[in-house]
XYZ file of C-alpha atoms in Angstrom:
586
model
C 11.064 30.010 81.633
C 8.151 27.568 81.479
C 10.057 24.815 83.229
C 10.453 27.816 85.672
C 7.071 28.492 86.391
C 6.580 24.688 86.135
C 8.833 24.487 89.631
C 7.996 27.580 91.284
C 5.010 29.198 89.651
C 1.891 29.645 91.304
C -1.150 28.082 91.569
C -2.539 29.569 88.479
C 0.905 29.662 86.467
C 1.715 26.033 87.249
C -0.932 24.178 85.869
C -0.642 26.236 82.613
C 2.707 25.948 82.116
C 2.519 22.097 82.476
C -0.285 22.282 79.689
C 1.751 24.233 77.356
C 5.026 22.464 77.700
C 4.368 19.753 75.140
C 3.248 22.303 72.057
C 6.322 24.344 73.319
C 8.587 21.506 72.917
C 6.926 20.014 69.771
C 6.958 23.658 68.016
C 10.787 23.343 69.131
C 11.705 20.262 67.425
C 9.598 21.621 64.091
C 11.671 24.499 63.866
C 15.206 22.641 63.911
C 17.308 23.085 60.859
C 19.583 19.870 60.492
C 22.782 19.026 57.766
C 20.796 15.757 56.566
C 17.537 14.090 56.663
C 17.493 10.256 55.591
C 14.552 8.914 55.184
C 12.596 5.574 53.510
C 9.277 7.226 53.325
C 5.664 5.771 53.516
C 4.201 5.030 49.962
C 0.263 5.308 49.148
C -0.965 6.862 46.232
C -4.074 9.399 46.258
C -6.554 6.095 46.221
C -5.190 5.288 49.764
C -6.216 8.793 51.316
C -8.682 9.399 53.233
C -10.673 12.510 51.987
C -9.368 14.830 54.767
C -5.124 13.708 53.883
C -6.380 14.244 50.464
C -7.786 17.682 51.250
C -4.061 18.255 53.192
C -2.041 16.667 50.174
C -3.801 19.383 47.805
C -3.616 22.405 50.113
C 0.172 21.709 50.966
C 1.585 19.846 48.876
C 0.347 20.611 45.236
C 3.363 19.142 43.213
C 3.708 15.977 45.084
C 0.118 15.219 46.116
C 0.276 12.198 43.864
C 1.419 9.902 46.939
C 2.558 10.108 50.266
C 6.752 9.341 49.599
C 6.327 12.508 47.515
C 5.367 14.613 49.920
C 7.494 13.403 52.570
C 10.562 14.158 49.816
C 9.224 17.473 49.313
C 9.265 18.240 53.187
C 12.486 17.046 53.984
C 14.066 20.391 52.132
C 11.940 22.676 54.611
C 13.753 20.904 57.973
C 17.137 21.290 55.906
C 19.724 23.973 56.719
C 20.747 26.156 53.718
C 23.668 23.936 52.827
C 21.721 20.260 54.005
C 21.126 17.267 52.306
C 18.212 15.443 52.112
C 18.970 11.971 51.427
C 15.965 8.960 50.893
C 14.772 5.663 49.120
C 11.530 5.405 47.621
C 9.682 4.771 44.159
C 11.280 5.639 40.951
C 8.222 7.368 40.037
C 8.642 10.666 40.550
C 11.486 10.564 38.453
C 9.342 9.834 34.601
C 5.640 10.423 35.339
C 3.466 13.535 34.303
C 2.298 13.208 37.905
C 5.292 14.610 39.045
C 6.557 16.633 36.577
C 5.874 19.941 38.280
C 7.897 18.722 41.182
C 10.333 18.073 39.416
C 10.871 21.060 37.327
C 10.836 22.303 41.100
C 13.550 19.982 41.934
C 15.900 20.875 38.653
C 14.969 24.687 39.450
C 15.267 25.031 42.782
C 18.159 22.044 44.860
C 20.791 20.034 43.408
C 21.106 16.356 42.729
C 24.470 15.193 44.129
C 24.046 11.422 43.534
C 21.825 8.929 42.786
C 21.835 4.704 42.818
C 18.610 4.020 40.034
C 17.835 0.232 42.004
C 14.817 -0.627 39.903
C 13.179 -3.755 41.253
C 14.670 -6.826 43.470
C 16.736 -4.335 45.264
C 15.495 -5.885 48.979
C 16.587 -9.595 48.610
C 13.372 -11.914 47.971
C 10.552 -10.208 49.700
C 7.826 -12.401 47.672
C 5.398 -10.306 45.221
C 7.706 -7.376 45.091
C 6.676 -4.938 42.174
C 7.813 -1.588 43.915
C 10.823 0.070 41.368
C 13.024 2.067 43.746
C 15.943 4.722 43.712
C 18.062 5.287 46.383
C 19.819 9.461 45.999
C 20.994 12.371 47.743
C 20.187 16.011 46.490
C 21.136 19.234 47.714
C 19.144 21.804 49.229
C 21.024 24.733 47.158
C 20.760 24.986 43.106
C 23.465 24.608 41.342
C 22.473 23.941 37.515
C 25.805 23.606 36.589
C 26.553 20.720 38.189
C 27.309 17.075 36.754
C 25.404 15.069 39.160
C 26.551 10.858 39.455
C 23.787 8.304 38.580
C 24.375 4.520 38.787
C 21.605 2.444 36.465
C 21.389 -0.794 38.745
C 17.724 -1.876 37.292
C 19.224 -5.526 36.021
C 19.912 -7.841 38.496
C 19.029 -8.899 41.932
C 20.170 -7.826 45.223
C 23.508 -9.156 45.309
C 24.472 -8.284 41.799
C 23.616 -4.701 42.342
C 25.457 -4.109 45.178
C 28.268 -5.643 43.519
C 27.693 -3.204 40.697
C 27.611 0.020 42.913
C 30.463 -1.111 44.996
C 32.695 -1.437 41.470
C 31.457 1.848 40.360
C 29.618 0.003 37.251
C 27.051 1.490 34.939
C 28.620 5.145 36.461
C 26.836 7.964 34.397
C 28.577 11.363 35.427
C 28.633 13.948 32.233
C 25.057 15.565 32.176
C 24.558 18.894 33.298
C 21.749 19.228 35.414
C 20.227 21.661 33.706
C 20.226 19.537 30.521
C 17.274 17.373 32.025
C 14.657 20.310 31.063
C 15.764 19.337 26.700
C 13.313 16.737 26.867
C 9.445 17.071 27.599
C 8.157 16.410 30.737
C 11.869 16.615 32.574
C 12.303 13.373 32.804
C 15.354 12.133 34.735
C 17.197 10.426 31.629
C 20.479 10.452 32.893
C 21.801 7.811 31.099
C 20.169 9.568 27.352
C 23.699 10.795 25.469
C 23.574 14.631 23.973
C 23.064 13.545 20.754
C 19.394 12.559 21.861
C 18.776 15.160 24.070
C 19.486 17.473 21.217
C 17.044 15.657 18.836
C 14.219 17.048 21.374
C 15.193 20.589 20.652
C 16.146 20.224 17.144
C 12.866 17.989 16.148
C 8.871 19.415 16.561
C 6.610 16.904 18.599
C 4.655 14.410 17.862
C 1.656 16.022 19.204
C 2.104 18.970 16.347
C 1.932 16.790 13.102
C -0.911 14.227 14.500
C -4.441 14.260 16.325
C -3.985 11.370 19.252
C -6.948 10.860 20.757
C -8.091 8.025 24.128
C -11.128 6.399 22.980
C -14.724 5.203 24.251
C -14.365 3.127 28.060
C -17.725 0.707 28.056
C -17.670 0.422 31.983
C -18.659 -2.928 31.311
C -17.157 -5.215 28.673
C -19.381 -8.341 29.467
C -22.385 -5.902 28.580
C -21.430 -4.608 25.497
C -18.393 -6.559 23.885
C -18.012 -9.575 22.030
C -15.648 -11.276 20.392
C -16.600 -11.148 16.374
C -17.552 -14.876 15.521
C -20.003 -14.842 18.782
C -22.416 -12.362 16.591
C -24.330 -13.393 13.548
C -22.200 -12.163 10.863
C -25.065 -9.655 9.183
C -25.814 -8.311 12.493
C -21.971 -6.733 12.178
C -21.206 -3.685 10.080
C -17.787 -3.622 8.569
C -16.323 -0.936 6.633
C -18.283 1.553 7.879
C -17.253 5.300 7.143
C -18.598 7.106 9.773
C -21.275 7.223 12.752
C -24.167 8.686 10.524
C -23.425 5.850 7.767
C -23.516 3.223 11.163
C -26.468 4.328 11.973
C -28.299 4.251 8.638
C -26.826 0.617 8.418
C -29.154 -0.595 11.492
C -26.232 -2.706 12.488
C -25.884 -3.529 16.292
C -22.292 -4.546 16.145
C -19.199 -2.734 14.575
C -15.334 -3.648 14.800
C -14.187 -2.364 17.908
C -10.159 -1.847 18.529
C -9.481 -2.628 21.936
C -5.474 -2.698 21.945
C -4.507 -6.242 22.633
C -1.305 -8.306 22.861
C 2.083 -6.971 21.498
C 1.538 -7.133 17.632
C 3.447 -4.628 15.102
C 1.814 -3.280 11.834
C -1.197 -4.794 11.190
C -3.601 -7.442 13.873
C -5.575 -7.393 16.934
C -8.563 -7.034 15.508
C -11.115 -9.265 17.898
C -13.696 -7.260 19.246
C -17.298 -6.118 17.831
C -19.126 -3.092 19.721
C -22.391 -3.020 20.355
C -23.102 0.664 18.887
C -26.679 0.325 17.654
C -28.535 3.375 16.892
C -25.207 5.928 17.168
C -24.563 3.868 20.672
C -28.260 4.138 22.650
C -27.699 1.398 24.583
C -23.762 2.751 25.980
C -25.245 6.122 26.357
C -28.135 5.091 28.612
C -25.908 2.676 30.597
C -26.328 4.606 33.977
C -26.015 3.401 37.738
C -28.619 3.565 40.570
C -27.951 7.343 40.637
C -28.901 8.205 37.291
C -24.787 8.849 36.450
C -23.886 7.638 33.397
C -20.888 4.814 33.864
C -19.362 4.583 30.172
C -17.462 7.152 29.192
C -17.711 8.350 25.342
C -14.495 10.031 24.061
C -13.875 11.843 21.280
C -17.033 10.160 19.299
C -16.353 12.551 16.067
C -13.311 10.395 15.368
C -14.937 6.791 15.378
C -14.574 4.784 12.114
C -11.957 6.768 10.744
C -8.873 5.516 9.833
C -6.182 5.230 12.734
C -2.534 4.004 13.956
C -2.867 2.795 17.002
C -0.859 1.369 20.049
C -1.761 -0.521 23.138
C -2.015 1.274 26.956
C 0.241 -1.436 28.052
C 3.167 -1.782 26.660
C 5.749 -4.871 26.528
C 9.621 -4.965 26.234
C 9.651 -3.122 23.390
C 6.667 -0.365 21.253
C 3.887 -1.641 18.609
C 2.463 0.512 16.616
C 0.076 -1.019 14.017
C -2.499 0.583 11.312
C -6.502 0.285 11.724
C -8.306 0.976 8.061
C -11.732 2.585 8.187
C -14.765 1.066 9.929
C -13.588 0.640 13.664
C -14.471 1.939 17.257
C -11.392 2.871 19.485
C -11.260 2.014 23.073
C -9.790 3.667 26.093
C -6.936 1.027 25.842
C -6.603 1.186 22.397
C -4.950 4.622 22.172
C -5.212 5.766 18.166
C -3.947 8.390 16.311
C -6.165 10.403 13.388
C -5.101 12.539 10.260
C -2.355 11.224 9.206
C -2.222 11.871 4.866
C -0.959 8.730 3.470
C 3.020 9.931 3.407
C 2.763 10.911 7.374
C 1.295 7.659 8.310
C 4.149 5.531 7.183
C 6.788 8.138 8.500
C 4.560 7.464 12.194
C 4.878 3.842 11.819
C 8.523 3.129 10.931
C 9.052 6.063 13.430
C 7.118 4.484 16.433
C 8.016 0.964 15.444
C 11.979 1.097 15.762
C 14.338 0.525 17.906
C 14.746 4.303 18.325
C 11.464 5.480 19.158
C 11.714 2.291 21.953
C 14.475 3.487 23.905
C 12.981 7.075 23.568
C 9.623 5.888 25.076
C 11.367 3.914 27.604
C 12.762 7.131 28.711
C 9.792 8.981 28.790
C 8.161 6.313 30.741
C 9.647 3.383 31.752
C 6.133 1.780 33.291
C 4.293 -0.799 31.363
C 1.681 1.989 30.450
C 1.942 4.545 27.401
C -0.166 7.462 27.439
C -1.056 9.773 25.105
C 0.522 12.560 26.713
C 4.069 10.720 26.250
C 3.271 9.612 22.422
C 2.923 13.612 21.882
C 5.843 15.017 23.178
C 7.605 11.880 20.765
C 9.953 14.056 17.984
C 8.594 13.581 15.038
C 11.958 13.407 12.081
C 10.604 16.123 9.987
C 14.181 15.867 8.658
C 13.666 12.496 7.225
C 10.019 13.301 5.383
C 11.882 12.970 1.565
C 12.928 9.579 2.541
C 11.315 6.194 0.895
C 9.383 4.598 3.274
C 7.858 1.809 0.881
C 8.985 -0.457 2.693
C 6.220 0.350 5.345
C 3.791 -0.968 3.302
C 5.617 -4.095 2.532
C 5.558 -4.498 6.572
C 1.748 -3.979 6.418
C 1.028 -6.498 3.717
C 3.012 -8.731 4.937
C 1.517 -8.707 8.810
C -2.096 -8.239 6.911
C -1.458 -11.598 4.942
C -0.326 -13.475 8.150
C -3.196 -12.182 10.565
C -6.252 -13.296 7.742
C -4.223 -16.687 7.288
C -6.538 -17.744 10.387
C -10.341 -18.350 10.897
C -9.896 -15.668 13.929
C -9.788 -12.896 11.172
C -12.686 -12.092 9.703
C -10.964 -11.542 6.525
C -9.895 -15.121 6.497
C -10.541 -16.889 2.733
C -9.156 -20.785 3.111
C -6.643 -22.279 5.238
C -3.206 -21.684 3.896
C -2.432 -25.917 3.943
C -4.863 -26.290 0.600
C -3.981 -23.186 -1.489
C -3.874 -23.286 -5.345
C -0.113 -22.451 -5.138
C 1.161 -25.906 -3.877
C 1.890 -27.357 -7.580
C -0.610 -30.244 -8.749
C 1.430 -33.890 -8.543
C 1.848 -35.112 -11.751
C -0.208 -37.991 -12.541
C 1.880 -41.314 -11.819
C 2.912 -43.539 -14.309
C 2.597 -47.232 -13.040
C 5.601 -49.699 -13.909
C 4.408 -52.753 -15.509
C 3.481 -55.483 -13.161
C 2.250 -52.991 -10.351
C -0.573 -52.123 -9.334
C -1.759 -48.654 -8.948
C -2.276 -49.397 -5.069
C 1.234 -50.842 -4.852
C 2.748 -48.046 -6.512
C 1.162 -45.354 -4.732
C 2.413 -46.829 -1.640
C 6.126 -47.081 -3.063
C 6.165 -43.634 -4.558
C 3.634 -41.226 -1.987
C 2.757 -38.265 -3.999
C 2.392 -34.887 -3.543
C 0.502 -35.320 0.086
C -0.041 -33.347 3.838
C 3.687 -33.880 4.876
C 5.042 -32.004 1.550
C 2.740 -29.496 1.553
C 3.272 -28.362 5.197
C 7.062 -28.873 4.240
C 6.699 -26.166 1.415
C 4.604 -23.685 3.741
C 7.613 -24.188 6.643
C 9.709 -22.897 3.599
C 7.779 -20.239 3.079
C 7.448 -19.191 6.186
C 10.503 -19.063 7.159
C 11.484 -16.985 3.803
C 8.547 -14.675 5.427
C 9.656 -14.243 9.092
C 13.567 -13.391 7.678
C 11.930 -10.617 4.593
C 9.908 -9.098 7.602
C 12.998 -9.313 10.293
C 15.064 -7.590 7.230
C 12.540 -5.138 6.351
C 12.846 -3.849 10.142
C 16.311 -3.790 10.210
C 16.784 -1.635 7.186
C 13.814 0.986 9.109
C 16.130 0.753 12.278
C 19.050 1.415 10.323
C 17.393 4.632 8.886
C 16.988 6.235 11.906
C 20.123 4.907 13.385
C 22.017 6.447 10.731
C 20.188 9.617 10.361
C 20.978 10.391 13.810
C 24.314 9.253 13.683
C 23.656 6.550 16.341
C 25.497 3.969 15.690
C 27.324 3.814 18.715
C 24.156 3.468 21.403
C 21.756 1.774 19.512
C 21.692 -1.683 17.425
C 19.825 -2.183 14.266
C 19.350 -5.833 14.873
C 15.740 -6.790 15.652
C 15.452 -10.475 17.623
C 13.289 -13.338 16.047
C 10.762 -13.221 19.235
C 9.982 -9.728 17.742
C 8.946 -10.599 14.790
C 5.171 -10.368 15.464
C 3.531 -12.770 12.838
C 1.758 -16.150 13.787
C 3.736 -17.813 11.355
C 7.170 -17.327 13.527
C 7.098 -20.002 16.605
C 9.599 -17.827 18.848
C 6.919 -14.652 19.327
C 3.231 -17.094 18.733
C 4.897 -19.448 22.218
C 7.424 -17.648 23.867
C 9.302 -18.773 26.723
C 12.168 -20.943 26.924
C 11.654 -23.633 24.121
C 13.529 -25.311 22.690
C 13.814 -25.080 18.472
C 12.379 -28.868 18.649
C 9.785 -27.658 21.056
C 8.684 -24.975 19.250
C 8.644 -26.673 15.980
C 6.190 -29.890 17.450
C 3.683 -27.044 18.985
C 3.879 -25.369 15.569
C 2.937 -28.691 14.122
C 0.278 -29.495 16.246
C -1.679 -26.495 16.240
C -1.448 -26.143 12.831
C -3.046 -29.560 12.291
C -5.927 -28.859 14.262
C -6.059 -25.636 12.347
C -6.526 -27.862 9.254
C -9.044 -30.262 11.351
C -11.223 -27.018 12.640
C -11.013 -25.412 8.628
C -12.102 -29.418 7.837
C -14.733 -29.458 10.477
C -16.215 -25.558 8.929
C -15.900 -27.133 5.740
C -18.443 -30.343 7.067
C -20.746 -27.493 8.762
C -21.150 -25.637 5.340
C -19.050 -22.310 7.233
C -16.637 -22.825 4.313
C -16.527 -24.720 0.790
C -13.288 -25.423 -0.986
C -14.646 -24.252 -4.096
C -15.075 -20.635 -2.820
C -13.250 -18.398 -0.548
C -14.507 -17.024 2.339
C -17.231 -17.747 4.723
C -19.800 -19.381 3.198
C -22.769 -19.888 6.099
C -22.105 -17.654 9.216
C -25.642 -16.798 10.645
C -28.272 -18.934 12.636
C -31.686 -20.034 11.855
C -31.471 -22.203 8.304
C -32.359 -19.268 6.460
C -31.744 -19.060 2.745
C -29.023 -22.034 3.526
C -29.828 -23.949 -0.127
C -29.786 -20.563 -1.995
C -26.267 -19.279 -0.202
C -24.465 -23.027 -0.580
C -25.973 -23.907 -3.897
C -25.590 -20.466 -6.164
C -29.202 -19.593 -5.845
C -30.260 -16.122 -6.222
C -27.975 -14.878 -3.303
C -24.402 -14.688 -3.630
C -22.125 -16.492 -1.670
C -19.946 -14.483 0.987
C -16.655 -13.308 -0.888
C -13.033 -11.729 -0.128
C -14.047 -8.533 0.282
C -14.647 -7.715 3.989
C -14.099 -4.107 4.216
C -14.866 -2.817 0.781
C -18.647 -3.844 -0.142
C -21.920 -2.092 0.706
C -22.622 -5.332 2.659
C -20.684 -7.097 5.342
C -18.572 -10.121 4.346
C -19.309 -10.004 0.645
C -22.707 -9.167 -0.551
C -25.346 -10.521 2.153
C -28.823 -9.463 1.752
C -29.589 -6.853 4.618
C -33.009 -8.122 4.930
C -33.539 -12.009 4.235
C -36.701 -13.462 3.411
């Protein structure tokens, strides 16, 4: 009728018509119903929108606002027909984070997931800096939670390979029900997790139930109020502390400060001093050129208590370690509070095997690890009469490695000059030789032997702690009667102590390789312990640091035995730092 009056209306009725056509024929094509939409949407996250697509996203598209593909998946269903299919490619996102969790309960609830190729990354060919994780699927506008949808996990590989892999119908998983996604927290889509797991969710309380996880203090500006622990006079720090009334009666400006750090199981990672001085004046007051205050203080009733903690970023595989009393948790240094001695070591062989791995990389498969994810974790209330001793063999044994270095603070000598090494026996000298000539025929017990005997001992250390894991992998493997998906077997790289070559370098070494850098950095180990030794920072006589604050003062008293002790062992146990250092020298 429009193109009617277009042709033969009138001279009022023309014009109009031509002025309405276009919103006509726009509100046309909206209001098609079609058998498929295909798409490979747009991606940008919320910190791409501008504030009024933001304003949209909320309004419109509350389950999906999290980025722009998301919403674009959501409103293909609405130009579906009632038996359509909305078919796309775009970020693997929605398919593990809380983000999107509410869309996809919405998803599981409400349309039907007919097929799905999981591409991870490289699934375009070489496109240089590619980071984007992608899935390529198909879903169904109508529910049917009954049905067995088919997933192919493609994530290894690069282009070629996983088209190869689809085209052979390889890594086909095709016996979940699709209403078996909603067993695990969050609704993750774990189609590749067997029943047996899936049933540990709803047979097992969380995580979250037994434990207080809490996201610590964010400084807004680490240059400001961080430093690393040997940058600070060493009586300016204040170790051991209980809690933040007993830091601030100290008058201490710095206190140990867990910040996370590299991938390190059981015991480590402990760099960082806070400045915290008066209950944290200085971090309170840090405010921009509005007046807003830029750090952000969480949870501040739980600092200096004793914690487990794990790092925001993850790495291949989960490390969980233990933090005594005395520390400051950061934002990326996510800690756990309240475990009784018996809980603890149930979290930690828990969270640190090869279990609890694959169950995190399900709940998230990103390189970050939030506290929401560690709480909905089951926690094996089934296995709480077990004997987990051998935790605290674990703990020792990382403990002993991280203070065999001057980065500790706990450090006493360097391991190359111990006591244990025997004493060489004193050399009898044949008759007619000299005692020069026969110390150069028969070399004692010297540098070469002695880092000989500590390769020995290493070694026996690396293969006790790669055993001890084993046996906790085994425990949960077992209990769960998962012997046929998982593998107790825990690689050398994994080993996290200093001592063990293939996690300290990495890479693709060689065993010669790895062995000379060993070598070489543990001489100059020995040269720097020589050099402190020279500076009067260490003696040999006593263990410890010896001299570890500016200005001279009370040097002769401190290195000679005068009326002040010299620093000892104990770091976290004394009512000074380091040993017993006079809080207010002359």
């Amino acid at each position: 009728q429009l193109q009617t009056l277009i042709e033969q209306g009138d001279s009022f009725q023309k014009p109009a018509a031509i002025k309405l056509m276009p919103f006509v024929q726009q509100a046309w094509l909206l209001a098609q119903r079609y058998d498929a939409v295909i798409a490979n949407p747009p991606y940008m996250g919320g910190k791409g929108m501008n504030p009024e697509l933001k304003i949209f996203a909320q309004k419109h598209f509350p389950d999906s606002k999290s980025d722009l593909f998301a919403m674009f998946m959501e409103r293909a269903f609405d130009l579906l027909k009632d038996n359509g299919y909305n078919a796309q490619v775009n970020m693997q996102s929605w398919m593990f984070l809380s983000s999107y969790q509410a869309m996809r309960e919405k998803l599981l609830d409400t349309h039907t997931f007919i097929t799905m190729a999981h591409l991870g990354a490289r699934a375009f060919g070489q496109i240089s800096g590619e980071v984007v994780q992608t899935t390529a699927f198909v879903l169904a506008k109508k529910p049917i939670s009954t049905y067995r949808p088919t997933f192919f996990r493609l994530i290894e590989g690069n282009e070629e390979q996983k088209q190869s892999a689809l085209l052979s119908g390889q890594h086909r998983f095709d016996a979940t029900v699709q209403e078996d996604f909603k067993k695990i927290p969050g609704s993750p889509v774990a189609y590749w997790v067997s029943d047996k797991i899936r049933n540990i969710f709803t047979d097992s309380p969380a995580l979250g139930t037994v434990s207080d996880a809490r996201q610590g203090l964010a400084t807004a500006d680490n240059d400001r109020f961080l430093r690393l622990w040997h940058e600070i006079e060493i009586n300016h720090v204040g170790f051991g502390i209980a809690n933040r009334d007993k830091a601030k009666q100290s008058a201490k400006k710095w206190f140990p400060y867990n910040k996370g750090g590299s991938f390190r199981k059981w015991y480590g990672n402990q760099d960082f001093v806070l400045n915290w001085e008066n209950d944290g004046e200085e971090i309170r007051n840090f405010t921009d050129d509005k007046d807003k205050q830029r750090s952000v203080i969480r949870n501040p009733n739980y600092y200096f208590q004793e914690s487990v903690s794990w790092s925001d970023i993850t790495s291949s595989t989960n490390a969980f370690r233990v933090f005594p009393k005395g520390f400051i948790h950061d934002s990326t240094g996510h800690s756990i509070f309240g475990l009784n001695e018996t809980n603890k070591k149930i979290v930690l062989s828990f969270c640190n095997n090869i279990f609890a791995s694959g169950i995190i990389k399900m709940l998230n498969p990103t390189m970050h690890f939030h506290i929401g994810y560690f709480n909905n974790l089951p926690y094996p209330k089934e296995l709480e009469n077990n004997d987990f001793s051998s935790v605290n063999e674990l703990i020792s044994i990382g403990k002993t490695d991280w203070n065999n270095y001057e980065t500790s603070w706990d450090f006493t000598e360097n391991p190359l000059i111990r006591e244990q090494y025997p004493t060489p026996p004193v050399p009898v000298i044949p008759a007619g030789m000299t005692a020069f000539e026969n110390k150069a025929a028969n070399p004692t017990y010297n540098l070469s032997t002695i880092y000989a005997d500590w390769q020995t001992q290493n070694r026996q250390t690396i293969a006790e702690m790669q055993r001890l894991e084993q046996e906790n992998n085994r425990l949960f493997i077992d209990a769960y009667g998962l012997q046929d998906e998982l593998d107790a077997d825990v690689p050398l790289e994994q080993i996290t102590l200093t001592v063990n070559p293939k996690y300290r370098y990495g890479g693709n070494l060689t065993d010669e390789q790895l062995a000379q850098r060993f070598q070489a950095d543990t001489l100059a180990e020995l040269i720097s312990y020589a050099i402190g030794c020279m500076m009067g920072r260490y003696r040999l006589d006593k263990p410890g640091l010896i001299y570890a604050h500016s200005g001279n003062i009370d040097f002769d008293k401190i290195y000679n035995d005068g009326t002040t002790p010299p620093f000892g062992k104990g770091v976290l146990g004394g009512d000074f730092t380091l040993g017993q250092i006079p809080p207010n020298p002359p």
